[in-house]
PDB file of C-alpha atoms and ligand atoms in Angstrom:
ATOM      1  CA  UNK A   1      25.565 -45.352 -52.051  1.00 83.00           C
ATOM      2  CA  UNK A   2      23.524 -46.035 -48.918  1.00 92.00           C
ATOM      3  CA  UNK A   3      24.931 -42.741 -47.692  1.00 86.00           C
ATOM      4  CA  UNK A   4      22.557 -41.813 -50.387  1.00 94.00           C
ATOM      5  CA  UNK A   5      19.612 -42.278 -48.396  1.00 97.00           C
ATOM      6  CA  UNK A   6      20.220 -43.071 -45.033  1.00 96.00           C
ATOM      7  CA  UNK A   7      20.718 -39.445 -43.195  1.00 97.00           C
ATOM      8  CA  UNK A   8      21.476 -41.771 -39.714  1.00 96.00           C
ATOM      9  CA  UNK A   9      24.362 -43.362 -38.479  1.00 95.00           C
ATOM     10  CA  UNK A  10      23.948 -46.931 -38.289  1.00 96.00           C
ATOM     11  CA  UNK A  11      26.422 -50.198 -37.834  1.00 96.00           C
ATOM     12  CA  UNK A  12      26.543 -53.102 -39.834  1.00 96.00           C
ATOM     13  CA  UNK A  13      26.302 -56.786 -38.901  1.00 95.00           C
ATOM     14  CA  UNK A  14      26.376 -58.934 -41.857  1.00 91.00           C
ATOM     15  CA  UNK A  15      24.235 -57.839 -44.116  1.00 91.00           C
ATOM     16  CA  UNK A  16      21.945 -55.812 -41.548  1.00 97.00           C
ATOM     17  CA  UNK A  17      22.275 -51.844 -41.247  1.00 97.00           C
ATOM     18  CA  UNK A  18      20.895 -51.268 -37.843  1.00 98.00           C
ATOM     19  CA  UNK A  19      20.148 -48.231 -36.238  1.00 97.00           C
ATOM     20  CA  UNK A  20      19.421 -46.747 -32.779  1.00 94.00           C
ATOM     21  CA  UNK A  21      15.881 -46.648 -31.729  1.00 95.00           C
ATOM     22  CA  UNK A  22      14.400 -45.768 -28.508  1.00 94.00           C
ATOM     23  CA  UNK A  23      10.761 -45.376 -28.938  1.00 95.00           C
ATOM     24  CA  UNK A  24       9.071 -47.747 -25.921  1.00 95.00           C
ATOM     25  CA  UNK A  25       6.436 -48.216 -27.973  1.00 96.00           C
ATOM     26  CA  UNK A  26       8.793 -49.073 -31.206  1.00 97.00           C
ATOM     27  CA  UNK A  27      10.459 -51.700 -29.051  1.00 96.00           C
ATOM     28  CA  UNK A  28       7.462 -52.957 -27.528  1.00 95.00           C
ATOM     29  CA  UNK A  29       6.556 -54.053 -30.980  1.00 95.00           C
ATOM     30  CA  UNK A  30       9.371 -55.296 -31.530  1.00 95.00           C
ATOM     31  CA  UNK A  31      10.057 -57.623 -28.771  1.00 95.00           C
ATOM     32  CA  UNK A  32       6.214 -59.170 -29.668  1.00 94.00           C
ATOM     33  CA  UNK A  33       8.092 -59.839 -33.368  1.00 93.00           C
ATOM     34  CA  UNK A  34      10.953 -61.276 -31.441  1.00 91.00           C
ATOM     35  CA  UNK A  35      10.098 -64.793 -31.545  1.00 88.00           C
ATOM     36  CA  UNK A  36       7.375 -64.520 -34.293  1.00 84.00           C
ATOM     37  CA  UNK A  37       8.296 -62.782 -36.507  1.00 86.00           C
ATOM     38  CA  UNK A  38       5.872 -62.230 -39.851  1.00 83.00           C
ATOM     39  CA  UNK A  39       5.117 -63.153 -42.495  1.00 82.00           C
ATOM     40  CA  UNK A  40       6.790 -66.500 -41.923  1.00 80.00           C
ATOM     41  CA  UNK A  41       8.002 -68.393 -44.284  1.00 81.00           C
ATOM     42  CA  UNK A  42       7.165 -72.151 -45.051  1.00 75.00           C
ATOM     43  CA  UNK A  43       9.788 -74.675 -44.550  1.00 75.00           C
ATOM     44  CA  UNK A  44      12.097 -74.817 -48.591  1.00 81.00           C
ATOM     45  CA  UNK A  45      10.906 -71.645 -49.759  1.00 86.00           C
ATOM     46  CA  UNK A  46      12.778 -70.580 -52.779  1.00 92.00           C
ATOM     47  CA  UNK A  47      13.118 -67.503 -55.025  1.00 94.00           C
ATOM     48  CA  UNK A  48      10.850 -69.079 -57.242  1.00 94.00           C
ATOM     49  CA  UNK A  49       8.402 -70.412 -54.622  1.00 94.00           C
ATOM     50  CA  UNK A  50       8.361 -66.611 -53.066  1.00 95.00           C
ATOM     51  CA  UNK A  51       8.168 -64.953 -57.223  1.00 96.00           C
ATOM     52  CA  UNK A  52       5.289 -67.358 -57.477  1.00 95.00           C
ATOM     53  CA  UNK A  53       3.204 -66.356 -54.131  1.00 94.00           C
ATOM     54  CA  UNK A  54       3.588 -62.294 -55.241  1.00 96.00           C
ATOM     55  CA  UNK A  55       2.646 -63.610 -58.551  1.00 96.00           C
ATOM     56  CA  UNK A  56      -0.675 -65.113 -57.067  1.00 94.00           C
ATOM     57  CA  UNK A  57      -1.428 -61.148 -55.479  1.00 94.00           C
ATOM     58  CA  UNK A  58      -3.044 -59.420 -57.984  1.00 92.00           C
ATOM     59  CA  UNK A  59      -2.207 -56.690 -55.609  1.00 95.00           C
ATOM     60  CA  UNK A  60       1.819 -56.788 -55.701  1.00 97.00           C
ATOM     61  CA  UNK A  61       1.890 -58.191 -58.772  1.00 96.00           C
ATOM     62  CA  UNK A  62       0.116 -55.069 -60.488  1.00 96.00           C
ATOM     63  CA  UNK A  63       2.418 -53.051 -58.821  1.00 97.00           C
ATOM     64  CA  UNK A  64       6.047 -54.924 -59.473  1.00 98.00           C
ATOM     65  CA  UNK A  65       4.844 -54.360 -62.822  1.00 97.00           C
ATOM     66  CA  UNK A  66       3.916 -51.079 -62.713  1.00 97.00           C
ATOM     67  CA  UNK A  67       7.128 -49.890 -60.785  1.00 98.00           C
ATOM     68  CA  UNK A  68       9.476 -51.354 -64.197  1.00 97.00           C
ATOM     69  CA  UNK A  69      13.010 -50.962 -64.048  1.00 98.00           C
ATOM     70  CA  UNK A  70      15.994 -48.580 -62.364  1.00 97.00           C
ATOM     71  CA  UNK A  71      13.612 -47.271 -59.562  1.00 98.00           C
ATOM     72  CA  UNK A  72      14.162 -46.805 -55.074  1.00 98.00           C
ATOM     73  CA  UNK A  73      11.450 -48.531 -53.169  1.00 98.00           C
ATOM     74  CA  UNK A  74      11.256 -47.949 -49.640  1.00 98.00           C
ATOM     75  CA  UNK A  75       9.175 -50.998 -47.482  1.00 98.00           C
ATOM     76  CA  UNK A  76       8.637 -49.251 -44.418  1.00 98.00           C
ATOM     77  CA  UNK A  77       7.618 -51.860 -41.273  1.00 98.00           C
ATOM     78  CA  UNK A  78       8.712 -54.877 -44.044  1.00 98.00           C
ATOM     79  CA  UNK A  79       8.465 -57.758 -41.205  1.00 96.00           C
ATOM     80  CA  UNK A  80      10.064 -60.681 -42.439  1.00 95.00           C
ATOM     81  CA  UNK A  81      10.371 -58.341 -45.663  1.00 97.00           C
ATOM     82  CA  UNK A  82       8.603 -61.023 -48.226  1.00 96.00           C
ATOM     83  CA  UNK A  83       7.339 -58.382 -50.376  1.00 98.00           C
ATOM     84  CA  UNK A  84      10.847 -56.612 -50.354  1.00 98.00           C
ATOM     85  CA  UNK A  85      12.234 -59.611 -51.748  1.00 98.00           C
ATOM     86  CA  UNK A  86       9.169 -60.287 -54.372  1.00 98.00           C
ATOM     87  CA  UNK A  87      10.118 -57.089 -55.145  1.00 98.00           C
ATOM     88  CA  UNK A  88      14.046 -57.156 -56.217  1.00 98.00           C
ATOM     89  CA  UNK A  89      13.738 -60.246 -57.977  1.00 97.00           C
ATOM     90  CA  UNK A  90      14.342 -59.976 -61.841  1.00 96.00           C
ATOM     91  CA  UNK A  91      15.365 -56.291 -61.990  1.00 97.00           C
ATOM     92  CA  UNK A  92      17.578 -53.718 -60.818  1.00 97.00           C
ATOM     93  CA  UNK A  93      15.704 -51.735 -58.547  1.00 98.00           C
ATOM     94  CA  UNK A  94      17.286 -50.754 -55.289  1.00 98.00           C
ATOM     95  CA  UNK A  95      15.214 -51.882 -53.005  1.00 98.00           C
ATOM     96  CA  UNK A  96      14.978 -50.509 -48.604  1.00 98.00           C
ATOM     97  CA  UNK A  97      13.279 -52.859 -46.457  1.00 98.00           C
ATOM     98  CA  UNK A  98      13.682 -51.168 -42.574  1.00 98.00           C
ATOM     99  CA  UNK A  99      11.787 -52.572 -39.960  1.00 98.00           C
ATOM    100  CA  UNK A 100      12.624 -52.646 -36.313  1.00 98.00           C
ATOM    101  CA  UNK A 101      12.708 -56.023 -35.458  1.00 97.00           C
ATOM    102  CA  UNK A 102      16.110 -57.994 -35.732  1.00 97.00           C
ATOM    103  CA  UNK A 103      15.289 -61.639 -35.869  1.00 95.00           C
ATOM    104  CA  UNK A 104      12.760 -60.748 -38.948  1.00 96.00           C
ATOM    105  CA  UNK A 105      15.360 -58.791 -40.890  1.00 97.00           C
ATOM    106  CA  UNK A 106      17.753 -61.096 -40.138  1.00 96.00           C
ATOM    107  CA  UNK A 107      15.655 -64.023 -41.740  1.00 95.00           C
ATOM    108  CA  UNK A 108      15.001 -61.154 -44.648  1.00 97.00           C
ATOM    109  CA  UNK A 109      18.867 -61.022 -45.504  1.00 97.00           C
ATOM    110  CA  UNK A 110      19.629 -64.961 -44.644  1.00 95.00           C
ATOM    111  CA  UNK A 111      17.066 -65.682 -47.694  1.00 96.00           C
ATOM    112  CA  UNK A 112      18.271 -62.728 -49.824  1.00 97.00           C
ATOM    113  CA  UNK A 113      21.950 -63.948 -49.807  1.00 96.00           C
ATOM    114  CA  UNK A 114      21.025 -67.688 -50.305  1.00 94.00           C
ATOM    115  CA  UNK A 115      18.986 -66.604 -53.149  1.00 95.00           C
ATOM    116  CA  UNK A 116      21.793 -64.065 -54.400  1.00 96.00           C
ATOM    117  CA  UNK A 117      19.695 -61.640 -54.295  1.00 97.00           C
ATOM    118  CA  UNK A 118      21.774 -58.181 -54.287  1.00 96.00           C
ATOM    119  CA  UNK A 119      19.515 -55.681 -54.701  1.00 97.00           C
ATOM    120  CA  UNK A 120      18.259 -54.893 -51.613  1.00 98.00           C
ATOM    121  CA  UNK A 121      18.972 -53.212 -48.007  1.00 98.00           C
ATOM    122  CA  UNK A 122      17.638 -54.555 -44.897  1.00 98.00           C
ATOM    123  CA  UNK A 123      17.578 -51.346 -42.115  1.00 98.00           C
ATOM    124  CA  UNK A 124      16.628 -52.479 -38.623  1.00 98.00           C
ATOM    125  CA  UNK A 125      15.156 -48.797 -38.066  1.00 98.00           C
ATOM    126  CA  UNK A 126      12.149 -47.008 -36.505  1.00 98.00           C
ATOM    127  CA  UNK A 127       9.640 -45.084 -38.999  1.00 98.00           C
ATOM    128  CA  UNK A 128       9.255 -42.302 -35.657  1.00 98.00           C
ATOM    129  CA  UNK A 129      13.694 -41.745 -35.795  1.00 97.00           C
ATOM    130  CA  UNK A 130      12.618 -40.260 -39.496  1.00 97.00           C
ATOM    131  CA  UNK A 131      16.245 -42.106 -40.970  1.00 97.00           C
ATOM    132  CA  UNK A 132      15.771 -41.453 -44.664  1.00 98.00           C
ATOM    133  CA  UNK A 133      16.220 -38.164 -46.750  1.00 98.00           C
ATOM    134  CA  UNK A 134      13.497 -36.577 -48.724  1.00 98.00           C
ATOM    135  CA  UNK A 135      12.251 -36.892 -51.866  1.00 98.00           C
ATOM    136  CA  UNK A 136      14.673 -40.228 -52.641  1.00 98.00           C
ATOM    137  CA  UNK A 137      11.807 -43.136 -53.804  1.00 98.00           C
ATOM    138  CA  UNK A 138       9.969 -43.515 -56.236  1.00 98.00           C
ATOM    139  CA  UNK A 139       7.827 -46.367 -54.477  1.00 98.00           C
ATOM    140  CA  UNK A 140       6.725 -46.749 -50.731  1.00 98.00           C
ATOM    141  CA  UNK A 141       4.361 -49.550 -49.521  1.00 98.00           C
ATOM    142  CA  UNK A 142       3.673 -49.946 -46.017  1.00 98.00           C
ATOM    143  CA  UNK A 143       0.990 -52.424 -45.206  1.00 98.00           C
ATOM    144  CA  UNK A 144       0.256 -54.205 -41.828  1.00 97.00           C
ATOM    145  CA  UNK A 145       2.687 -51.371 -40.174  1.00 98.00           C
ATOM    146  CA  UNK A 146       1.231 -48.144 -39.066  1.00 98.00           C
ATOM    147  CA  UNK A 147      -2.143 -49.529 -37.196  1.00 98.00           C
ATOM    148  CA  UNK A 148       0.843 -51.201 -34.797  1.00 97.00           C
ATOM    149  CA  UNK A 149       2.208 -47.442 -33.682  1.00 97.00           C
ATOM    150  CA  UNK A 150       1.249 -45.141 -31.028  1.00 96.00           C
ATOM    151  CA  UNK A 151       0.936 -42.624 -33.879  1.00 98.00           C
ATOM    152  CA  UNK A 152      -0.403 -43.806 -37.205  1.00 98.00           C
ATOM    153  CA  UNK A 153      -0.455 -40.263 -38.919  1.00 98.00           C
ATOM    154  CA  UNK A 154       2.571 -38.650 -37.961  1.00 98.00           C
ATOM    155  CA  UNK A 155       4.595 -41.821 -38.914  1.00 98.00           C
ATOM    156  CA  UNK A 156       2.292 -41.271 -42.346  1.00 98.00           C
ATOM    157  CA  UNK A 157       3.573 -37.770 -43.036  1.00 98.00           C
ATOM    158  CA  UNK A 158       7.104 -38.807 -42.695  1.00 98.00           C
ATOM    159  CA  UNK A 159       6.796 -41.725 -45.435  1.00 98.00           C
ATOM    160  CA  UNK A 160       5.274 -38.770 -47.604  1.00 98.00           C
ATOM    161  CA  UNK A 161       8.287 -37.014 -46.812  1.00 98.00           C
ATOM    162  CA  UNK A 162      10.994 -39.942 -48.718  1.00 98.00           C
ATOM    163  CA  UNK A 163       8.572 -39.673 -52.239  1.00 98.00           C
ATOM    164  CA  UNK A 164       9.680 -38.517 -54.649  1.00 98.00           C
ATOM    165  CA  UNK A 165       7.169 -35.876 -56.771  1.00 98.00           C
ATOM    166  CA  UNK A 166       4.927 -38.112 -58.434  1.00 98.00           C
ATOM    167  CA  UNK A 167       5.944 -41.457 -56.796  1.00 98.00           C
ATOM    168  CA  UNK A 168       3.513 -43.635 -55.474  1.00 98.00           C
ATOM    169  CA  UNK A 169       2.452 -45.097 -52.138  1.00 98.00           C
ATOM    170  CA  UNK A 170       0.262 -48.031 -50.751  1.00 98.00           C
ATOM    171  CA  UNK A 171      -0.778 -47.654 -47.795  1.00 98.00           C
ATOM    172  CA  UNK A 172      -3.014 -50.731 -46.188  1.00 98.00           C
ATOM    173  CA  UNK A 173      -4.197 -50.591 -42.532  1.00 98.00           C
ATOM    174  CA  UNK A 174      -6.528 -52.632 -40.633  1.00 98.00           C
ATOM    175  CA  UNK A 175     -11.013 -50.678 -41.329  1.00 98.00           C
ATOM    176  CA  UNK A 176     -12.697 -49.508 -37.998  1.00 98.00           C
ATOM    177  CA  UNK A 177     -15.805 -51.016 -39.612  1.00 97.00           C
ATOM    178  CA  UNK A 178     -14.478 -53.895 -41.966  1.00 97.00           C
ATOM    179  CA  UNK A 179     -12.366 -55.327 -38.721  1.00 97.00           C
ATOM    180  CA  UNK A 180     -15.678 -55.863 -37.445  1.00 97.00           C
ATOM    181  CA  UNK A 181     -15.570 -59.303 -38.129  1.00 96.00           C
ATOM    182  CA  UNK A 182     -12.150 -60.620 -36.746  1.00 96.00           C
ATOM    183  CA  UNK A 183     -12.863 -58.240 -33.414  1.00 96.00           C
ATOM    184  CA  UNK A 184     -15.939 -60.295 -32.477  1.00 96.00           C
ATOM    185  CA  UNK A 185     -13.904 -63.648 -33.431  1.00 96.00           C
ATOM    186  CA  UNK A 186     -11.722 -62.143 -30.783  1.00 96.00           C
ATOM    187  CA  UNK A 187     -14.401 -61.502 -28.511  1.00 96.00           C
ATOM    188  CA  UNK A 188     -15.296 -65.183 -28.917  1.00 96.00           C
ATOM    189  CA  UNK A 189     -11.906 -66.628 -28.205  1.00 95.00           C
ATOM    190  CA  UNK A 190     -11.585 -64.775 -24.951  1.00 94.00           C
ATOM    191  CA  UNK A 191     -15.255 -66.605 -23.365  1.00 95.00           C
ATOM    192  CA  UNK A 192     -15.239 -69.816 -25.147  1.00 94.00           C
ATOM    193  CA  UNK A 193     -11.510 -70.571 -25.781  1.00 93.00           C
ATOM    194  CA  UNK A 194      -8.391 -70.302 -27.998  1.00 90.00           C
ATOM    195  CA  UNK A 195      -9.928 -73.115 -29.649  1.00 91.00           C
ATOM    196  CA  UNK A 196     -12.745 -71.484 -31.222  1.00 95.00           C
ATOM    197  CA  UNK A 197      -9.914 -70.083 -33.431  1.00 96.00           C
ATOM    198  CA  UNK A 198      -9.899 -72.644 -35.570  1.00 94.00           C
ATOM    199  CA  UNK A 199     -13.054 -72.981 -36.276  1.00 94.00           C
ATOM    200  CA  UNK A 200     -13.967 -69.620 -36.715  1.00 95.00           C
ATOM    201  CA  UNK A 201     -11.746 -67.818 -38.651  1.00 95.00           C
ATOM    202  CA  UNK A 202     -11.232 -68.901 -42.177  1.00 94.00           C
ATOM    203  CA  UNK A 203      -7.224 -68.430 -42.169  1.00 94.00           C
ATOM    204  CA  UNK A 204      -6.659 -69.731 -39.080  1.00 95.00           C
ATOM    205  CA  UNK A 205      -8.543 -73.067 -40.496  1.00 94.00           C
ATOM    206  CA  UNK A 206      -6.833 -72.877 -43.615  1.00 93.00           C
ATOM    207  CA  UNK A 207      -3.550 -73.043 -42.482  1.00 93.00           C
ATOM    208  CA  UNK A 208      -4.077 -75.649 -40.438  1.00 92.00           C
ATOM    209  CA  UNK A 209      -5.667 -77.975 -42.973  1.00 93.00           C
ATOM    210  CA  UNK A 210      -2.620 -76.739 -44.142  1.00 90.00           C
ATOM    211  CA  UNK A 211       0.246 -78.014 -41.881  1.00 89.00           C
ATOM    212  CA  UNK A 212       1.436 -74.538 -42.118  1.00 86.00           C
ATOM    213  CA  UNK A 213       2.127 -74.312 -38.015  1.00 87.00           C
ATOM    214  CA  UNK A 214       4.693 -71.345 -38.322  1.00 85.00           C
ATOM    215  CA  UNK A 215       2.447 -69.564 -40.686  1.00 86.00           C
ATOM    216  CA  UNK A 216      -0.265 -70.304 -38.491  1.00 91.00           C
ATOM    217  CA  UNK A 217       0.974 -69.573 -35.468  1.00 91.00           C
ATOM    218  CA  UNK A 218       2.208 -66.042 -36.937  1.00 88.00           C
ATOM    219  CA  UNK A 219      -1.029 -65.265 -37.776  1.00 92.00           C
ATOM    220  CA  UNK A 220      -2.503 -66.008 -34.241  1.00 94.00           C
ATOM    221  CA  UNK A 221      -0.478 -63.948 -32.306  1.00 92.00           C
ATOM    222  CA  UNK A 222      -0.709 -61.138 -34.939  1.00 92.00           C
ATOM    223  CA  UNK A 223      -4.629 -61.131 -35.467  1.00 95.00           C
ATOM    224  CA  UNK A 224      -5.805 -61.787 -32.060  1.00 96.00           C
ATOM    225  CA  UNK A 225      -2.862 -61.549 -29.533  1.00 94.00           C
ATOM    226  CA  UNK A 226      -1.113 -58.008 -30.239  1.00 94.00           C
ATOM    227  CA  UNK A 227      -0.340 -55.048 -27.907  1.00 94.00           C
ATOM    228  CA  UNK A 228      -1.216 -52.597 -29.535  1.00 96.00           C
ATOM    229  CA  UNK A 229      -3.227 -51.445 -32.335  1.00 97.00           C
ATOM    230  CA  UNK A 230      -5.638 -49.238 -34.004  1.00 98.00           C
ATOM    231  CA  UNK A 231      -8.848 -48.796 -36.526  1.00 98.00           C
ATOM    232  CA  UNK A 232      -8.471 -46.503 -39.253  1.00 98.00           C
ATOM    233  CA  UNK A 233     -11.204 -44.808 -42.025  1.00 98.00           C
ATOM    234  CA  UNK A 234     -11.629 -43.775 -44.986  1.00 97.00           C
ATOM    235  CA  UNK A 235     -12.617 -40.378 -44.129  1.00 97.00           C
ATOM    236  CA  UNK A 236      -9.494 -40.155 -42.343  1.00 98.00           C
ATOM    237  CA  UNK A 237      -6.788 -41.524 -44.881  1.00 98.00           C
ATOM    238  CA  UNK A 238      -8.531 -39.409 -47.519  1.00 97.00           C
ATOM    239  CA  UNK A 239      -7.566 -36.372 -44.640  1.00 98.00           C
ATOM    240  CA  UNK A 240      -4.001 -37.372 -44.053  1.00 98.00           C
ATOM    241  CA  UNK A 241      -3.361 -37.407 -48.015  1.00 98.00           C
ATOM    242  CA  UNK A 242      -4.827 -34.447 -48.623  1.00 98.00           C
ATOM    243  CA  UNK A 243      -2.759 -33.292 -45.256  1.00 98.00           C
ATOM    244  CA  UNK A 244       0.161 -34.461 -46.813  1.00 98.00           C
ATOM    245  CA  UNK A 245      -0.235 -33.150 -50.742  1.00 98.00           C
ATOM    246  CA  UNK A 246      -0.813 -36.946 -51.827  1.00 98.00           C
ATOM    247  CA  UNK A 247      -3.555 -37.545 -54.453  1.00 98.00           C
ATOM    248  CA  UNK A 248      -5.952 -39.889 -53.961  1.00 97.00           C
ATOM    249  CA  UNK A 249      -5.814 -42.221 -56.898  1.00 97.00           C
ATOM    250  CA  UNK A 250      -7.549 -46.051 -55.872  1.00 95.00           C
ATOM    251  CA  UNK A 251      -8.790 -48.051 -52.968  1.00 95.00           C
ATOM    252  CA  UNK A 252      -8.578 -51.147 -52.133  1.00 95.00           C
ATOM    253  CA  UNK A 253     -11.820 -52.061 -52.173  1.00 95.00           C
ATOM    254  CA  UNK A 254     -11.758 -50.050 -55.042  1.00 91.00           C
ATOM    255  CA  UNK A 255     -14.996 -47.067 -55.348  1.00 86.00           C
ATOM    256  CA  UNK A 256     -16.184 -48.489 -58.388  1.00 81.00           C
ATOM    257  CA  UNK A 257     -17.272 -51.943 -56.842  1.00 79.00           C
ATOM    258  CA  UNK A 258     -15.248 -53.794 -59.182  1.00 78.00           C
ATOM    259  CA  UNK A 259     -11.800 -55.249 -57.278  1.00 75.00           C
ATOM    260  CA  UNK A 260     -10.354 -55.926 -60.091  1.00 77.00           C
ATOM    261  CA  UNK A 261      -6.412 -55.922 -59.949  1.00 81.00           C
ATOM    262  CA  UNK A 262      -5.042 -55.348 -63.924  1.00 81.00           C
ATOM    263  CA  UNK A 263      -5.468 -50.632 -62.953  1.00 86.00           C
ATOM    264  CA  UNK A 264      -5.254 -49.778 -59.819  1.00 91.00           C
ATOM    265  CA  UNK A 265      -2.876 -46.741 -60.830  1.00 93.00           C
ATOM    266  CA  UNK A 266      -5.429 -45.574 -62.953  1.00 91.00           C
ATOM    267  CA  UNK A 267      -7.349 -43.056 -60.968  1.00 93.00           C
ATOM    268  CA  UNK A 268     -10.732 -43.294 -59.282  1.00 92.00           C
ATOM    269  CA  UNK A 269     -13.347 -41.346 -57.750  1.00 91.00           C
ATOM    270  CA  UNK A 270     -12.437 -40.524 -54.256  1.00 93.00           C
ATOM    271  CA  UNK A 271     -14.861 -42.274 -52.411  1.00 92.00           C
ATOM    272  CA  UNK A 272     -17.452 -39.942 -51.111  1.00 93.00           C
ATOM    273  CA  UNK A 273     -19.412 -40.484 -46.981  1.00 93.00           C
ATOM    274  CA  UNK A 274     -21.779 -42.801 -48.520  1.00 92.00           C
ATOM    275  CA  UNK A 275     -20.013 -45.076 -50.583  1.00 91.00           C
ATOM    276  CA  UNK A 276     -17.337 -45.536 -48.065  1.00 94.00           C
ATOM    277  CA  UNK A 277     -19.335 -45.846 -45.562  1.00 94.00           C
ATOM    278  CA  UNK A 278     -21.122 -48.858 -47.884  1.00 94.00           C
ATOM    279  CA  UNK A 279     -17.345 -50.013 -48.964  1.00 95.00           C
ATOM    280  CA  UNK A 280     -16.050 -51.013 -45.439  1.00 96.00           C
ATOM    281  CA  UNK A 281     -19.002 -52.400 -43.750  1.00 96.00           C
ATOM    282  CA  UNK A 282     -19.878 -54.450 -46.509  1.00 95.00           C
ATOM    283  CA  UNK A 283     -15.501 -55.951 -46.048  1.00 95.00           C
ATOM    284  CA  UNK A 284     -16.720 -58.056 -42.727  1.00 95.00           C
ATOM    285  CA  UNK A 285     -18.986 -60.020 -45.306  1.00 94.00           C
ATOM    286  CA  UNK A 286     -16.686 -61.283 -47.945  1.00 91.00           C
ATOM    287  CA  UNK A 287     -12.405 -62.271 -48.169  1.00 90.00           C
ATOM    288  CA  UNK A 288     -11.487 -58.697 -47.034  1.00 92.00           C
ATOM    289  CA  UNK A 289     -13.035 -59.329 -43.684  1.00 89.00           C
ATOM    290  CA  UNK A 290     -12.046 -63.254 -43.036  1.00 89.00           C
ATOM    291  CA  UNK A 291      -7.997 -61.482 -43.684  1.00 90.00           C
ATOM    292  CA  UNK A 292      -8.665 -59.453 -40.759  1.00 95.00           C
ATOM    293  CA  UNK A 293     -10.238 -56.292 -42.034  1.00 97.00           C
ATOM    294  CA  UNK A 294      -7.596 -54.764 -44.359  1.00 97.00           C
ATOM    295  CA  UNK A 295      -7.517 -52.381 -46.377  1.00 97.00           C
ATOM    296  CA  UNK A 296      -5.650 -50.104 -49.029  1.00 97.00           C
ATOM    297  CA  UNK A 297      -5.071 -46.831 -50.433  1.00 97.00           C
ATOM    298  CA  UNK A 298      -2.592 -45.720 -53.083  1.00 98.00           C
ATOM    299  CA  UNK A 299      -1.693 -42.385 -53.395  1.00 98.00           C
ATOM    300  CA  UNK A 300       0.631 -39.738 -55.265  1.00 98.00           C
ATOM    301  CA  UNK A 301       2.961 -37.795 -54.473  1.00 98.00           C
ATOM    302  CA  UNK A 302       1.747 -33.742 -55.834  1.00 97.00           C
TER     303      UNK A 302
HETATM  304  C1  SAM B 401       2.208 -57.374 -38.970  1.00 80.99           C
HETATM  305  S1  SAM B 401       3.956 -57.079 -39.390  1.00 80.99           S
HETATM  306  C2  SAM B 401       3.791 -56.289 -40.949  1.00 80.99           C
HETATM  307  C3  SAM B 401       4.669 -57.222 -42.171  1.00 80.99           C
HETATM  308  C4  SAM B 401       4.144 -56.935 -43.264  1.00 80.99           C
HETATM  309  N1  SAM B 401       4.413 -55.153 -43.539  1.00 80.99           N
HETATM  310  C5  SAM B 401       3.833 -57.480 -43.580  1.00 80.99           C
HETATM  311  O1  SAM B 401       2.801 -57.350 -44.476  1.00 80.99           O
HETATM  312  O2  SAM B 401       3.855 -59.017 -44.147  1.00 80.99           O
HETATM  313  C6  SAM B 401       3.781 -55.358 -38.713  1.00 80.99           C
HETATM  314  C7  SAM B 401       5.618 -54.868 -39.365  1.00 80.99           C
HETATM  315  O3  SAM B 401       5.596 -54.025 -38.551  1.00 80.99           O
HETATM  316  C8  SAM B 401       6.966 -53.097 -38.077  1.00 80.99           C
HETATM  317  N2  SAM B 401       6.720 -52.213 -36.818  1.00 80.99           N
HETATM  318  C9  SAM B 401       6.195 -51.798 -36.157  1.00 80.99           C
HETATM  319  N3  SAM B 401       6.596 -50.702 -35.338  1.00 80.99           N
HETATM  320  C10 SAM B 401       6.879 -49.949 -36.197  1.00 80.99           C
HETATM  321  C11 SAM B 401       7.951 -48.624 -36.795  1.00 80.99           C
HETATM  322  N4  SAM B 401       7.776 -48.123 -35.276  1.00 80.99           N
HETATM  323  N5  SAM B 401       8.469 -48.722 -37.296  1.00 80.99           N
HETATM  324  C12 SAM B 401       8.912 -49.759 -38.566  1.00 80.99           C
HETATM  325  N6  SAM B 401       7.915 -50.562 -38.538  1.00 80.99           N
HETATM  326  C13 SAM B 401       7.094 -50.672 -37.741  1.00 80.99           C
HETATM  327  C14 SAM B 401       6.845 -54.626 -36.993  1.00 80.99           C
HETATM  328  O4  SAM B 401       8.284 -54.548 -36.194  1.00 80.99           O
HETATM  329  C15 SAM B 401       6.294 -55.629 -37.672  1.00 80.99           C
HETATM  330  O5  SAM B 401       7.147 -56.230 -39.063  1.00 80.99           O
END
C-alpha cells in the first residue's frame, strides 16, 4: 500500500518508514527537536484524552468532520503527530504523517501502537525531497512547519502537488505582523533574562501553573530558541495560492471578522490589502498573538 504513495526508497524500522534526507537546514531542525519533540504529550495521554483535546480545538474538530471517511490525508511536519492521530481515530481514513525528526515520530508511532490506531503511517523524511506521488491526497495539513524551513515557498509548491483536484489544504504560518508581540517578548527575555518569560508569555504562564513541565519546555524551546524561523503575510500566501492553482477558501483570523469556525470550508471573501493589514496587526491584541501569531489559510486545488 505504501508503495502507492511513497515514490522513493525507504527502510522499515518498527512501525516507522525511514527515507534518507541530507538537506543541511532540515538536519539542523531535526537536531533541534531531537531532545524536545513538539508537541509534547502530557503524562498518561490516552486515545480518549487526545480525542478530547482535538475536539476542543474548533479547527481540528471541524476539519475532521469535514473530511469524513475513506480519504487519504497527509500531515507535513507532523512532529509527534498528535493531529494526525486525532484525525485517524474512529474512521477508515488513510493518514500519512511526515516529519524528519525521528524521536518525534517514534513517540507518535508508540502512541498509535499502544492505542491500536492502525490507519496511520509514520514517514521520516524531508518535504524538499518530494517523496510522495502527485495527486494522491484529499487533504493536506501543514501547520507550524514551513516557517522553520529554508525555502517555505518551494516547500508549499511541493505539497500542493500531492493534492488531488478539488482536494483541500490547510496551511499555518507565523504572521509577519501578528508575531510582533512574541518578538517583543523574546527581545525582553534577552534583556531581562529567561525568567521573565513566565510573567509575559500567557501560554508559558498557563503551562507552568498547570505543572505541564514537558509541554512548557517544548513551547519555550520552539518559540524562543528556534534556529530557523521566518514570518509571512496574507498577501504573500495569496500569491503562493495563485501560483499553485489553489483557490482561497478561508482564513483564520477570518475576513468576515467573526472567527466562528463552523463554516471554515465555506468560501469567504478574499482578503484585500486594507482588510489584511487590519486583521494581521490586530492579532497582537487577541489570542492569536498570545499563541505566537500563527495564522491559517485554507485552500482548494482547482
Ligand atoms: C513546531 S513543529 C510543529 C509540529 C506540528 N505540525 C504541530 O503543529 O504540532 C515543526 C515540525 O516541522 C518539522 N519540519 C521541519 N522541517 C521540515 C521539513 N523540511 N520537512 C518536513 N517537516 C519538517 C519539524 O521536524 C517539526 O516536527
